[in-house]
Coordinates of C-alpha atoms in Angstrom, one line a residue:
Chain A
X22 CA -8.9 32.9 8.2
X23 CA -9.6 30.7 11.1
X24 CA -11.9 28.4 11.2
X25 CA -12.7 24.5 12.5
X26 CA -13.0 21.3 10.1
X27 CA -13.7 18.2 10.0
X28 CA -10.4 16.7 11.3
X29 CA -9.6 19.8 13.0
X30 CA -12.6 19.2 15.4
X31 CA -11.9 15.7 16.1
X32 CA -8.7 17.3 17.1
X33 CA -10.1 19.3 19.3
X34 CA -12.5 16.8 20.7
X35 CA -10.3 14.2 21.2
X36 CA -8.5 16.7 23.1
X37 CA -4.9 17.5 23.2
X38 CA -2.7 19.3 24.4
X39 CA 0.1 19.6 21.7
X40 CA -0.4 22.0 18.5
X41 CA -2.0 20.0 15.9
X42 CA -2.3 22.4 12.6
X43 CA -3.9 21.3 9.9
X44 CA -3.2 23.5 6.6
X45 CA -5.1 23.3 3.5
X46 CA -3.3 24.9 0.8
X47 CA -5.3 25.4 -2.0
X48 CA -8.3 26.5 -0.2
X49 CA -6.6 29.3 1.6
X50 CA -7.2 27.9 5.4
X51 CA -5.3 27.3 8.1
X52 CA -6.7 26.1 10.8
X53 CA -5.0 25.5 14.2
X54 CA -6.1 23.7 17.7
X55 CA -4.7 22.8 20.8
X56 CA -5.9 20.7 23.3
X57 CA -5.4 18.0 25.8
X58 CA -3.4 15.4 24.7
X59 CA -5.3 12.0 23.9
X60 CA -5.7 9.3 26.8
X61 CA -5.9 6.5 24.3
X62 CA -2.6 7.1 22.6
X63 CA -0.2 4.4 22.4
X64 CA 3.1 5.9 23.7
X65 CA 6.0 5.2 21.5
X66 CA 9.6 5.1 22.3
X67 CA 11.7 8.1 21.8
X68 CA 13.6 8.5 18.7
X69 CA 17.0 10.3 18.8
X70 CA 16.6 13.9 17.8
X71 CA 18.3 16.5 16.0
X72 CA 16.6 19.6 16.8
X73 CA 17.6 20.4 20.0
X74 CA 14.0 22.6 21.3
X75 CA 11.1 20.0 20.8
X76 CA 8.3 20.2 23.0
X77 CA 9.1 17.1 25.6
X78 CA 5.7 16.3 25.1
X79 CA 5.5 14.8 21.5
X80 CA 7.0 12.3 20.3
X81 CA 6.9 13.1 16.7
X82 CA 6.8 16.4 14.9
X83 CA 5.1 15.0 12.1
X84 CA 3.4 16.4 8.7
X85 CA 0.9 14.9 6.6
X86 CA 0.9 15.4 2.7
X87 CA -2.7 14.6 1.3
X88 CA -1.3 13.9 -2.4
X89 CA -3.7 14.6 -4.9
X90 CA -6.1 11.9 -5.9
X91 CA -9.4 11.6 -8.2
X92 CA -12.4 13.0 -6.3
X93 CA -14.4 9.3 -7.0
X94 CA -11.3 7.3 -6.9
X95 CA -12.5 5.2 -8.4
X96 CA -10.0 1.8 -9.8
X97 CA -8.7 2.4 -13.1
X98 CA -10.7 0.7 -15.8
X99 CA -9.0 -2.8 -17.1
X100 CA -8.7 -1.1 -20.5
X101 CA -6.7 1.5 -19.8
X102 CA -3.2 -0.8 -20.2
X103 CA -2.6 1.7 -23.4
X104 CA -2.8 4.7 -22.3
X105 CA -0.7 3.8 -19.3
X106 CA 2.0 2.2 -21.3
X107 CA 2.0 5.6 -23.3
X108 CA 2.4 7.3 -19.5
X109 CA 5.4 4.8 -18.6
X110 CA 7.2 5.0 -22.4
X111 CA 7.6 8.5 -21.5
X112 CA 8.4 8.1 -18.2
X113 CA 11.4 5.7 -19.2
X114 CA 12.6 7.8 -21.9
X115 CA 12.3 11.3 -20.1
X116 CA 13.5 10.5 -16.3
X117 CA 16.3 8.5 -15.4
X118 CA 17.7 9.4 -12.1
X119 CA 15.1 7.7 -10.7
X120 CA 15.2 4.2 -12.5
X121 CA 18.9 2.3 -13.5
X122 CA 19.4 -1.2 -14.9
X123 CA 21.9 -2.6 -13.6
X124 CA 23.5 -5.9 -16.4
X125 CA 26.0 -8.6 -15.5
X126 CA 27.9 -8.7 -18.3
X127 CA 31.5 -9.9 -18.6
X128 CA 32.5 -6.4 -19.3
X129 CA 30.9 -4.2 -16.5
X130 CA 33.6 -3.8 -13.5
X131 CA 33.2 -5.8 -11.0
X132 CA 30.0 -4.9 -8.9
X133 CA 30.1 -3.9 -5.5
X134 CA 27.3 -5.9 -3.5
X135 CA 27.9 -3.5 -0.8
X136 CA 26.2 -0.3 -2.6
X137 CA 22.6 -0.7 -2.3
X138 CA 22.1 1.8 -5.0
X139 CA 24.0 -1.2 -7.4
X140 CA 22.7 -3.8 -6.5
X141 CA 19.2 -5.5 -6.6
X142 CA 17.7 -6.7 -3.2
X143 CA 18.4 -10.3 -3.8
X144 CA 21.9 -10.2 -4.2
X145 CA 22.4 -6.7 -2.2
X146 CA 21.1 -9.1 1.4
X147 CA 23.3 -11.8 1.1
X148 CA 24.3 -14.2 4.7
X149 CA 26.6 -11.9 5.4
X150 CA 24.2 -9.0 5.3
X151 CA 21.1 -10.5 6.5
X152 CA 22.3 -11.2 9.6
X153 CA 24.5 -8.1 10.1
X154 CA 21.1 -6.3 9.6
X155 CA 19.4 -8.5 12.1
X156 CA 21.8 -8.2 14.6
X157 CA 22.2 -4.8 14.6
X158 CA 20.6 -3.4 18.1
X159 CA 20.2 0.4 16.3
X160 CA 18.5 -1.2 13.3
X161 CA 16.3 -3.2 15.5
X162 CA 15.4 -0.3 17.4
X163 CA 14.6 1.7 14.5
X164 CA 12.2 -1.3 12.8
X165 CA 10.4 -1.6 16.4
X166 CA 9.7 2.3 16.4
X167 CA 8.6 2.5 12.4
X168 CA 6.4 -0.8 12.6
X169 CA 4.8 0.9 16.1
X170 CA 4.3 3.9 14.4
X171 CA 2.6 2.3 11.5
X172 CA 0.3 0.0 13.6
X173 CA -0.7 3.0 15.6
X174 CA -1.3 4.7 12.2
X175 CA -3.3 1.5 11.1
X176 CA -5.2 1.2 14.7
X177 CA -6.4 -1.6 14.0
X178 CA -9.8 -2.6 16.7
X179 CA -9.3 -6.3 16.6
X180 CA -6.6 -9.3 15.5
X181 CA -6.1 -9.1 12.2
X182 CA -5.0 -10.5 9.5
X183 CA -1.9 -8.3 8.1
X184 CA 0.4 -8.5 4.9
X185 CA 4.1 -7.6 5.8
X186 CA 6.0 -6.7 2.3
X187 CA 9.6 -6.9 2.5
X188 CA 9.5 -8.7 5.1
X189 CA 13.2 -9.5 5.8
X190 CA 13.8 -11.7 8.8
X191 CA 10.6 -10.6 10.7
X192 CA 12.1 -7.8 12.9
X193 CA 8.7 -6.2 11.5
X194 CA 6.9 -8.9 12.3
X195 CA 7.7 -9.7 15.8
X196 CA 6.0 -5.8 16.7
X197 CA 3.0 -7.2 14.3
X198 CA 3.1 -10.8 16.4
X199 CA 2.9 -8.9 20.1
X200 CA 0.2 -7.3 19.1
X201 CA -1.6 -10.4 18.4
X202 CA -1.6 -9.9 15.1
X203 CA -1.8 -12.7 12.1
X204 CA 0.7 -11.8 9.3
X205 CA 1.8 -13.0 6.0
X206 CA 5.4 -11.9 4.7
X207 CA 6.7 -11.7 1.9
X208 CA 10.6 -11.0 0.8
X209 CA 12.9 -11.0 -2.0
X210 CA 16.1 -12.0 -0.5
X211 CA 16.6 -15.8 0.4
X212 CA 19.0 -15.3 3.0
X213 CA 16.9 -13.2 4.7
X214 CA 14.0 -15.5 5.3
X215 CA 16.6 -18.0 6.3
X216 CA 17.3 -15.7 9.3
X217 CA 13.9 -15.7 9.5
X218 CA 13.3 -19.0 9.9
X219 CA 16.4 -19.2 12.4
X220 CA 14.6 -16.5 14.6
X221 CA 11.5 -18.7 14.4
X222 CA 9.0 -15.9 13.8
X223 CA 5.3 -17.0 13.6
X224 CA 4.3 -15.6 10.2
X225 CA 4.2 -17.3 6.8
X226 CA 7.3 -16.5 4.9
X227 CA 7.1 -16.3 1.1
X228 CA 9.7 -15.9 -1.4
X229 CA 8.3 -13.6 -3.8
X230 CA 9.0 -10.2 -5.6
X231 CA 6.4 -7.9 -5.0
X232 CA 7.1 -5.8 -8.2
X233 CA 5.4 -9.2 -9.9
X234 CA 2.6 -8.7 -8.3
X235 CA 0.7 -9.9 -4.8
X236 CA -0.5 -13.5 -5.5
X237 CA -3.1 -13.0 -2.9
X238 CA -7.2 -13.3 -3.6
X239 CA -9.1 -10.2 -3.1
X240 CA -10.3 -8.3 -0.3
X241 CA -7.6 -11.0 1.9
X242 CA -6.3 -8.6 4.1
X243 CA -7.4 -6.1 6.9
X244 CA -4.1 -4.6 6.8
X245 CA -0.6 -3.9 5.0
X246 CA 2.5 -3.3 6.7
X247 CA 5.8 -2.5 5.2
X248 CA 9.4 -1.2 6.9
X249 CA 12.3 0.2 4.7
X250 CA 11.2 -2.0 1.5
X251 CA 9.4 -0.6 -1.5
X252 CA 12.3 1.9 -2.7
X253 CA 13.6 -1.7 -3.8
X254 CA 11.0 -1.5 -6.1
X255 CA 12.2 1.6 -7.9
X256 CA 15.1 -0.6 -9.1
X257 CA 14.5 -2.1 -12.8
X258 CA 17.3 -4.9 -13.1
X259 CA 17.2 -6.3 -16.1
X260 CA 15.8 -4.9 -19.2
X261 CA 13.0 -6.0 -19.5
X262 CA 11.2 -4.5 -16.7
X263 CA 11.0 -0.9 -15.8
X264 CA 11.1 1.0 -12.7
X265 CA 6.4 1.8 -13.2
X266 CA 5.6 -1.3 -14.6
X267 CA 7.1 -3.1 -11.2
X268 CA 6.1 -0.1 -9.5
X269 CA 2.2 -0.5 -11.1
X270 CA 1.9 -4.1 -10.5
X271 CA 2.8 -4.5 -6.8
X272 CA 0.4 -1.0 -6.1
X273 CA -2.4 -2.7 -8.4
X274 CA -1.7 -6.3 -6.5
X275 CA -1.6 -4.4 -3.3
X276 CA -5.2 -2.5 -4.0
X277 CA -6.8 -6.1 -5.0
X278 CA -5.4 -7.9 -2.4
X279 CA -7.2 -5.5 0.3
X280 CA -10.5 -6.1 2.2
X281 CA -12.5 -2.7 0.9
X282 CA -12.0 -0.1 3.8
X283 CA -8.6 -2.2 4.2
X284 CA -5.3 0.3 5.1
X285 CA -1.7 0.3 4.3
X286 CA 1.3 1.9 5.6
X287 CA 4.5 1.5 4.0
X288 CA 7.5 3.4 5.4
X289 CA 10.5 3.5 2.6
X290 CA 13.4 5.5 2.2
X291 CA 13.1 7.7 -1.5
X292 CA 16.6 8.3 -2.9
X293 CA 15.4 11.4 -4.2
X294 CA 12.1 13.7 -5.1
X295 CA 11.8 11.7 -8.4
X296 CA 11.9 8.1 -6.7
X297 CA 9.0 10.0 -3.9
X298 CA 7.2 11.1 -7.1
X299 CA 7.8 8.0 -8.7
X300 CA 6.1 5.6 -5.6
X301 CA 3.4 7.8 -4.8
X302 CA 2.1 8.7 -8.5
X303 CA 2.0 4.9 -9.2
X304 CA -0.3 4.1 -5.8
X305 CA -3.0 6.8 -6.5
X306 CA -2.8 5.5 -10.3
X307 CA -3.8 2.1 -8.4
X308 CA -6.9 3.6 -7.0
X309 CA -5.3 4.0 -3.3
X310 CA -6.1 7.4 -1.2
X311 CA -3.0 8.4 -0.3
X312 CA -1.0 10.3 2.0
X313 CA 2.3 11.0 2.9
X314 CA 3.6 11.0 6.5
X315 CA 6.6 13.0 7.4
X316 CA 7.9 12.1 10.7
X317 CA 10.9 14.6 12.0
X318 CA 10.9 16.3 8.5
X319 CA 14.0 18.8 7.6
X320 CA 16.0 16.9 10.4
X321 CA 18.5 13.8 9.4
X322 CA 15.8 11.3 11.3
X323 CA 13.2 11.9 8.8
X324 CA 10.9 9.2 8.4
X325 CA 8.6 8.9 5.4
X326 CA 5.0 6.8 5.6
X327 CA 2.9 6.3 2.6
X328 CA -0.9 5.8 4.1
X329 CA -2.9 4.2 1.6
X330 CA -6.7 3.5 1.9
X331 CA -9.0 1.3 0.3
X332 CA -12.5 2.4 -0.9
X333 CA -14.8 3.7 2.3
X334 CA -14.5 6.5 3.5
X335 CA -12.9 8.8 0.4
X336 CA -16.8 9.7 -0.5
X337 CA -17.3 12.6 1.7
X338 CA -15.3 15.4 1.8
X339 CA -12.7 14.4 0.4
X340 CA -10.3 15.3 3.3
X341 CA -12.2 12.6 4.8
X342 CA -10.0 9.5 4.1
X343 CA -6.7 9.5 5.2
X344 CA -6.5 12.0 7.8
X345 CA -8.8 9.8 9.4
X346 CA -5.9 8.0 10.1
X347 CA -4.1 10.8 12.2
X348 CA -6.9 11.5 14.3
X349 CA -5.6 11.0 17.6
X350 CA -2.0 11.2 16.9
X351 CA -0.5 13.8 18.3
X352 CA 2.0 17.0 16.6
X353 CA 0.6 16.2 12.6
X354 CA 0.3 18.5 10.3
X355 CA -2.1 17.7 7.5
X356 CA -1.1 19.5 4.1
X357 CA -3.6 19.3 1.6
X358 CA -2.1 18.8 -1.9
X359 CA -4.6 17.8 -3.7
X360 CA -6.0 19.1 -6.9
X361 CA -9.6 20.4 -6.3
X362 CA -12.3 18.6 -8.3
X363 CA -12.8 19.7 -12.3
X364 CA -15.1 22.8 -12.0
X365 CA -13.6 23.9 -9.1
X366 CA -10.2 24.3 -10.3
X367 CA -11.8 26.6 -13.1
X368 CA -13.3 28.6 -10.3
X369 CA -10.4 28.9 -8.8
X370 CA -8.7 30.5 -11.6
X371 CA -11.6 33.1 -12.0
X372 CA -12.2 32.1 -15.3
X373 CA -16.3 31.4 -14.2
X374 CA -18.5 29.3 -15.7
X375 CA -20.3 30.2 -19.5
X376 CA -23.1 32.4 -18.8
X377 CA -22.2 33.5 -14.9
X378 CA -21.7 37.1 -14.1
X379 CA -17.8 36.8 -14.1
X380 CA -17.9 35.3 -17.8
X381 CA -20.4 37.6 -19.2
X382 CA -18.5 40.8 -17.8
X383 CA -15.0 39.6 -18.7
X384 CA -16.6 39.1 -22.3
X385 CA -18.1 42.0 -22.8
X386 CA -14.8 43.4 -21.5
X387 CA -13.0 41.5 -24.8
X388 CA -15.8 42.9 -27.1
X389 CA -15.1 46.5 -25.6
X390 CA -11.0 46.0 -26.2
X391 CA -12.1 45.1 -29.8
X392 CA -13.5 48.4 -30.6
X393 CA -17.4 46.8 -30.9
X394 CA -20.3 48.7 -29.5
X395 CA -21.3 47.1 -25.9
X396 CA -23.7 47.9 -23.3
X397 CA -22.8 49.7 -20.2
X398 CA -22.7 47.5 -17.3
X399 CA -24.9 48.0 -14.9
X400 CA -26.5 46.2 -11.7
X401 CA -28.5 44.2 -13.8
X402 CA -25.6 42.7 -16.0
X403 CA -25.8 39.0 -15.4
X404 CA -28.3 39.1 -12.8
X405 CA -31.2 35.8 -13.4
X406 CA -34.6 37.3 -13.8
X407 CA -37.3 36.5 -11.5
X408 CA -39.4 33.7 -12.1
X409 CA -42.5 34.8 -14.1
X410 CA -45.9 33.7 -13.0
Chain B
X1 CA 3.0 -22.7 5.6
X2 CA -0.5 -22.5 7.7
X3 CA -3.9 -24.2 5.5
X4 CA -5.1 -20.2 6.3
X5 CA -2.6 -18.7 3.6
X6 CA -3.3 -21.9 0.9
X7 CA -6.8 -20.2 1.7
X8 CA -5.9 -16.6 0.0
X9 CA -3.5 -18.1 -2.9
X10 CA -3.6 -17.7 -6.1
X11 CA -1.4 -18.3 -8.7
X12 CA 1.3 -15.6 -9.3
X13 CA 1.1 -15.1 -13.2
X14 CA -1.2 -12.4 -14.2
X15 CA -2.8 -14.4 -17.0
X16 CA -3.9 -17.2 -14.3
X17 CA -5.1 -14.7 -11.5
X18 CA -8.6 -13.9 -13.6
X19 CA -9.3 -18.1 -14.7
X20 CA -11.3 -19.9 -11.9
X21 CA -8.7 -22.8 -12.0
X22 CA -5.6 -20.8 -10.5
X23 CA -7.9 -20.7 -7.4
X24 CA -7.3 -22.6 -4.9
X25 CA -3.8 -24.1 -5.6
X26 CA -3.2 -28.1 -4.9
X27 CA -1.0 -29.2 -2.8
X28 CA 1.6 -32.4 -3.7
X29 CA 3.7 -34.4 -1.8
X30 CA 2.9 -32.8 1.1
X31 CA 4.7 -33.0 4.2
X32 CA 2.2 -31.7 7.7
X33 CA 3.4 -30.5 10.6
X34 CA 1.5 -29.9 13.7
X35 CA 2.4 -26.8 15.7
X36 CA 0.6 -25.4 19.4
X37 CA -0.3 -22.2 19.2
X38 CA -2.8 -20.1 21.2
X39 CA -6.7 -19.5 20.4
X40 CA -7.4 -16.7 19.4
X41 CA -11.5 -16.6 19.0
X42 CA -11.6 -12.8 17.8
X43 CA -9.4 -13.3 14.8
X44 CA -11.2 -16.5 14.2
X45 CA -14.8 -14.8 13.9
X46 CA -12.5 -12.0 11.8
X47 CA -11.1 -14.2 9.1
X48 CA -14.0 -16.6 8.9
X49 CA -16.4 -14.4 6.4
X50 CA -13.3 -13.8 4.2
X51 CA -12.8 -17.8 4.2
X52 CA -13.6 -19.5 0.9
X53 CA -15.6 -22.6 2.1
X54 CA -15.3 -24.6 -0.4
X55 CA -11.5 -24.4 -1.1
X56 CA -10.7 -25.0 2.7
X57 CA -13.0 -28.4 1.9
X58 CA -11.0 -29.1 -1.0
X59 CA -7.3 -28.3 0.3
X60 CA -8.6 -30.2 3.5
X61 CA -9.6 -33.8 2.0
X62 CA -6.2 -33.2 0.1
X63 CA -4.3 -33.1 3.2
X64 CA -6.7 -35.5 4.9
X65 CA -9.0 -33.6 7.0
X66 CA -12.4 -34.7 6.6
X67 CA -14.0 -33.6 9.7
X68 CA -14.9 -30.0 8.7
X69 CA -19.0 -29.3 8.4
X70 CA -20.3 -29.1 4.9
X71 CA -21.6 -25.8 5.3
X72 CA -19.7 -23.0 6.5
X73 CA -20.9 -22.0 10.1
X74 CA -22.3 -18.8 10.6
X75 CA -21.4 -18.3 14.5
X76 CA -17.4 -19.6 16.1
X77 CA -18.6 -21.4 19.5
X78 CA -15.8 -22.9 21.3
X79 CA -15.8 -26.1 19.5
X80 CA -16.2 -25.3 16.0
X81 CA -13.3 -22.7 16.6
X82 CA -10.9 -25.1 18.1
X83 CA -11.3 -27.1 15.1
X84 CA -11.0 -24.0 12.8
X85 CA -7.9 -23.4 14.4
X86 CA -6.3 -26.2 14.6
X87 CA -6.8 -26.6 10.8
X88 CA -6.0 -23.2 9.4
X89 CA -3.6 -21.9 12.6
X90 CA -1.5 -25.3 13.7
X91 CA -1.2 -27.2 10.5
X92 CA 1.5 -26.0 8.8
X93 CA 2.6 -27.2 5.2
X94 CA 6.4 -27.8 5.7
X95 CA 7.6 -29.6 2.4
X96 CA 6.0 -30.0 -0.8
X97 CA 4.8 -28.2 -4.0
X98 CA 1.6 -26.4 -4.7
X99 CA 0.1 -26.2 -8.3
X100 CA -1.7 -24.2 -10.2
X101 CA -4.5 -26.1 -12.1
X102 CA -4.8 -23.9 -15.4
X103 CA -0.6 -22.9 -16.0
X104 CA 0.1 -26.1 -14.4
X105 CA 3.5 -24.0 -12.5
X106 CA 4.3 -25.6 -9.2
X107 CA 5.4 -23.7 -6.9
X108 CA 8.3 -25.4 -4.3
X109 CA 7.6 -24.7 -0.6
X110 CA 11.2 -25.9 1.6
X111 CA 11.0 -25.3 5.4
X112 CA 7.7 -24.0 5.9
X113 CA 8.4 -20.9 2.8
X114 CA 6.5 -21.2 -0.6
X115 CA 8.9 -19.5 -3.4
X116 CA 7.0 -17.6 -5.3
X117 CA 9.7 -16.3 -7.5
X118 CA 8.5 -16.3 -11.1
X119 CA 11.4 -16.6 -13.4
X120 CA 11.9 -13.9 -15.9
X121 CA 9.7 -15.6 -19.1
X122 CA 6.9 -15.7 -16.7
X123 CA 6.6 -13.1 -14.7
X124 CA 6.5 -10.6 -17.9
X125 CA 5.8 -6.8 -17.1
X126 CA 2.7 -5.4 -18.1
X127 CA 4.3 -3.2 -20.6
X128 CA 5.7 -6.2 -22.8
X129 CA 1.7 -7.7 -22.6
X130 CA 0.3 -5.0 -23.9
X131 CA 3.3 -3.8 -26.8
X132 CA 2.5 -7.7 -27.5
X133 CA -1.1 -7.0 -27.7
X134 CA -0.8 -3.7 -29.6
X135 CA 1.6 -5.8 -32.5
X136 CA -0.8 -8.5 -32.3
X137 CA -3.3 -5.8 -33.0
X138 CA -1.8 -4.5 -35.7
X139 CA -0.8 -7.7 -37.9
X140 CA -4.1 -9.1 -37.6

C-alpha cells in the first residue's frame, strides 16, 4: 500500500533527491519518496565506507528505530520507586551479560586497565590514555563527524545553551564551541578534563558521574550532546549500584534537567543487544520520546544515536516527535517500533471490542461449537438499529 | 567555572535536589578570574528567561557584584547585556568551594572544574532508598 504521511510529505516537500523510505511496521505501510535533495542541509564530511556501491550523493545511509513509548508519555509518577525496584531486582538477577561488577580485592588477578570492558571509566582514561585519545587524528575525526551529525540532528535555530555528558577533553565540545554554542561538560575521568584544561576549551568542566544523577535545575538546557559515553554507564562497579539504577538516575536527571521541548542526542557504542535494550528501555521509562538512529547499519562503521525528546510535540500522532528530527536529513529510514496504543493493539489482534460485530459473531461461533441452539447469522447480526423517533 | 553554571546548580544528592536550600549553592573562598570573550546578544536574550533572578543577586553580592538591577529586565539592550555578560560569561570561579545550604557538602572547584563526585555513602542508588524505605516500612 502506498501512501504519503506526515513525515513522508515533509520529505517530499522539502525536496530531495535521495530515497528517503519511511516504514511503519505494525501498521502495514510503507511509504517511499524521492525528491530533490534539501538546500539547507549542512554537508558533513565523508565517513570511510565499507559497502562499496553507495549512492555518491548521501552521506549516510541511515535508519531510524521509533522504540516504543507510552502514547501520553507522560513522566513516571514519584511513587512508582517500588514497582520499578521490583523491574530492576529482576533485571539484576535474570540478565547478566549486560551488567558486571568488577571488585578490587587482593585476590582477583591483576586487572588490566587496558580492557575497557574491565575497567570503570575513571581508572580505564588514565594520562596515558587521555591524551593518546586526544591525540589521535582518526579519533578526532570521528568525534568531529558524530558531534556534527548530532548538532545537525538537534538543529538547533539560535546559540544555545548545551549539556555535553562525557565530555572527555572537549574534542566534542570544540564542534559545539564553532557553532557558537554555550556548553556545560561533564566527565568521569580526571585525567581527561586535565587535557581538557590543557587544550583550553571554553566550556565549564565538571567532575561528575552521570549515573548519580545531573545536578542541574530544571528545564536548564536547550540541548544535550553526548559522543561515545553512556555505555560507561552500563558498568555497575562496585556492589552497591547496579547497571538500571545508574542507568535510571542519569535518564531521569537528564529528563529534569531539560527545557520542555528540549532534545538530546547521545551517540554510544552498545556491547551487545542487551546493553542497546538496556539504554533505551531505561530512557523511555524516564518519560523521553525516543528513537534510535542507525547510521551505516550492517557495515563495520555503524554509528548508533539515541534521539530523545522532551514533552512538545509527542501529542499528535504519535510519529510526530522524533522523526521531526530527521526531517531534512537526507537517506533515513524511519522504522516504527512502537506498540500501538491499548485498544488498538486488541484490534489488531481481531479480537474486537464487547458488543461489535466481530465479538458477537465469534461468540455465537463458541456457543455453536458447544452444541447450544444459536441463531443463524444473517445481515442484521450486530448491525445498530436505527435511531427511533 | 562561569557565575552562568552556579546559576543552574544544585546540589548532587537526591535527598537535597527537592529542599529549597540546595538551591542556589554558596560560594567560599572564592578566587575570580576575569576572562574576554565575545558578546553574543542572541544567547543572552536565550538564557535570560531561564535565569533565576534572585540567585544571580545572591551569588553576585557574594562574589562582590552589586551593580545588577533589582528586577530582572524584560528586554537585553546593549548595555544591560554587556553587563549580563560580563557577569555570567567572563567571570569565571577558578578556586574555591561551593556549599550546599541544607546537606551542608562542599563541593571543591581546582582550576576552573567543580568535582562533583559524590563518594559512595552519599551518592546511594535509588534501589538501596527505597529497599531502606520498604524495611523501614515494615518495622514500623
Amino acid at each position: 500500500m502506498r501512501t504519503s504521511c506526515l513525515a513522508g510529505q515533509s520529505c517530499s516537500s522539502a525536496g530531495q533527491r535521495e530515497r528517503s523510505s519511511i516504514i511503519i511496521r505494525l501498521c502495514c505501510l510503507r511509504i517511499s519518496s524521492s525528491g530533490l535533495p534539501c538546500p539547507n542541509t549542512p554537508r558533513l564530511p565523508h565517513t570511510p565506507q565499507t559497502s562499496g556501491e553507495k549512492d555518491s550523493n548521501s552521506q549516510f545511509n541511515s535508519r531510524l528505530h521509533l522504540v516504543h513509548t507510552s502514547a501520553n508519555q507522560t513522566p513516571p509518577p514519584l511513587n512508582s520507586h517500588k514497582k520499578n525496584s521490583n523491574k530492576q531486582r529482576r533485571h539484576r538477577s535474570n540478565v547478566s551479560p549486560g551488567r558486571y561488577s568488577v571488585r578490587i580485592s587482593p585476590a582477583a588477578p591483576s586487572k588490566d586497565t587496558n580492557d575497557p570492558h574491565c575497567s570503570p571509566p575513571d581508572l580505564f582514561y588514565n594520562d596515558h590514555e587521555s591524551q593518546k585519545y586526544t591525540t589521535s587524528s582518526r579519533i578526532q575525526t570521528i568525534q568531529t563527524t558524530m558531534t556534527q551529525r548530532a548538532l545537525s540532528l538537534l538543529s538547533l535555530p539560535y546559540p544555545s545553551l548545551i549539556l555535553d555528558i562525557g565530555c572527555g577533553s572537549g574534542l566534542s565540545g570544540e564542534s559545539l564551541t564553532a557553532s557558537n554554542h554555550t556548553w556545560i561538560g561533564m566527565d568521569i575521568s580526571a585525567s581527561m578534563l586535565a587535557v581538557a584544561l590543557d587544550r583550553e576549551t571554553a566550556g565549564d568542566l565538571f567532575l561528575a558521574d552521570v549515573g548519580q544523577g545531573v545536578p542541574f535545575r530544571p528545564g536548564t538546557f536547550d540541548a544535550a550532546i553526548s559522543i561515545s559515553a553512556i555505555q560507561w554507564l552500563c558498568n555497575a562497579d562496585t556492589s552497591d549500584v547496579s547497571a538500571t539504577g545508574r542507568l535510571s538516575s542519569f535518564f531521569e536527571g537528564l529528563y529534569a534537567a531539560l527545557k520542555r521541548g528540549g532534545k538530546a542526542v547521545l551517540q554510544f557504542y552498545p556491547k551487545n543487544e542487551v546493553q542497546r535494550g538496556m539504554i533505551t528501555g531505561a530512557a523511555i521509562r524516564a518519560g523521553f520520546g525516543a528513537g534510535l538512529l542507525e547510521d551505516d547499519p550492517g557495515t563495520k562503521n555503524v554509528k548508533l544515536y539515541l534521539v530523545l525528546t522532551v514533552g512538545a510535540g509527542a501529542g499528535e500522532g504519535g510519529a510526530d516527535d522524533v522523526t521531526n528530527m530527521v526531517r531534512g536529513l537526507e537517506g533515513v529510514d524511519v522504522i516504527d517500533e512502537r506498540r500501538k496504543g491499548r485498544d488498538g493493539g486488541r484490534d489488531g489482534v481481531g479480537e474486537g471490542k464487547k458488543g461489535s460485530k466481530s465479538w458477537i459473531l465469534r461468540k455465537k461461533e463458541q456457543g455453536r461449537n458447544k452444541g447450544k441452539f444459536v441463531k443463524a447469522d444473517s445481515k442484521y447480526t450486530g448491525r445498530k438499529r436505527r435511531p427511533a423517533f | 567555572m562561569k557565575i552562568l553554571t552556579t546559576n543552574y546548580l544544585t546540589c548532587a544528592l537526591r535527598t537535597c535536589k527537592s529542599h529549597p536550600n540546595s538551591f542556589p549553592l554558596h560560594f567560599r573562598d572564592a578566587e575570580l578570574q576575569q576572562d574576554s570573550s565575545p558578546f553574543n546578544a542572541s544567547f543572552i536574550a536565550n538564557i535570560l528567561p531561564r535565569l533565576d533572578w534572585s540567585a544571580l543577586l545572591t551569588t553576585a553580592t557574594e562574589l562582590g557584584f552589586t551593580n545588577l538591577p533589582l528586577e530582572k529586565p524584560t528586554v537585553v539592550d546593549e548595555r544591560v547585556g554587556m553587563a549580563l555578560h560580563r557577569i555570567l560569561i567572563e567571570t569565571q570561579v577558578v578556586e574555591g568551594k561551593l556549599v550546599c545550604r541544607n546537606c551542608g557538602h562542599e563541593y571543591a572547584i581546582h582550576q576552573g572544574i567543580a568535582n562533583f563526585l559524590l563518594p559512595g555513602h552519599l551518592g546511594i542508588s535509588p534501589l538501596l532508598l527505597v529497599w531502606g524505605g520498604a524495611l523501614a516500612e515494615i518495622y514500623v
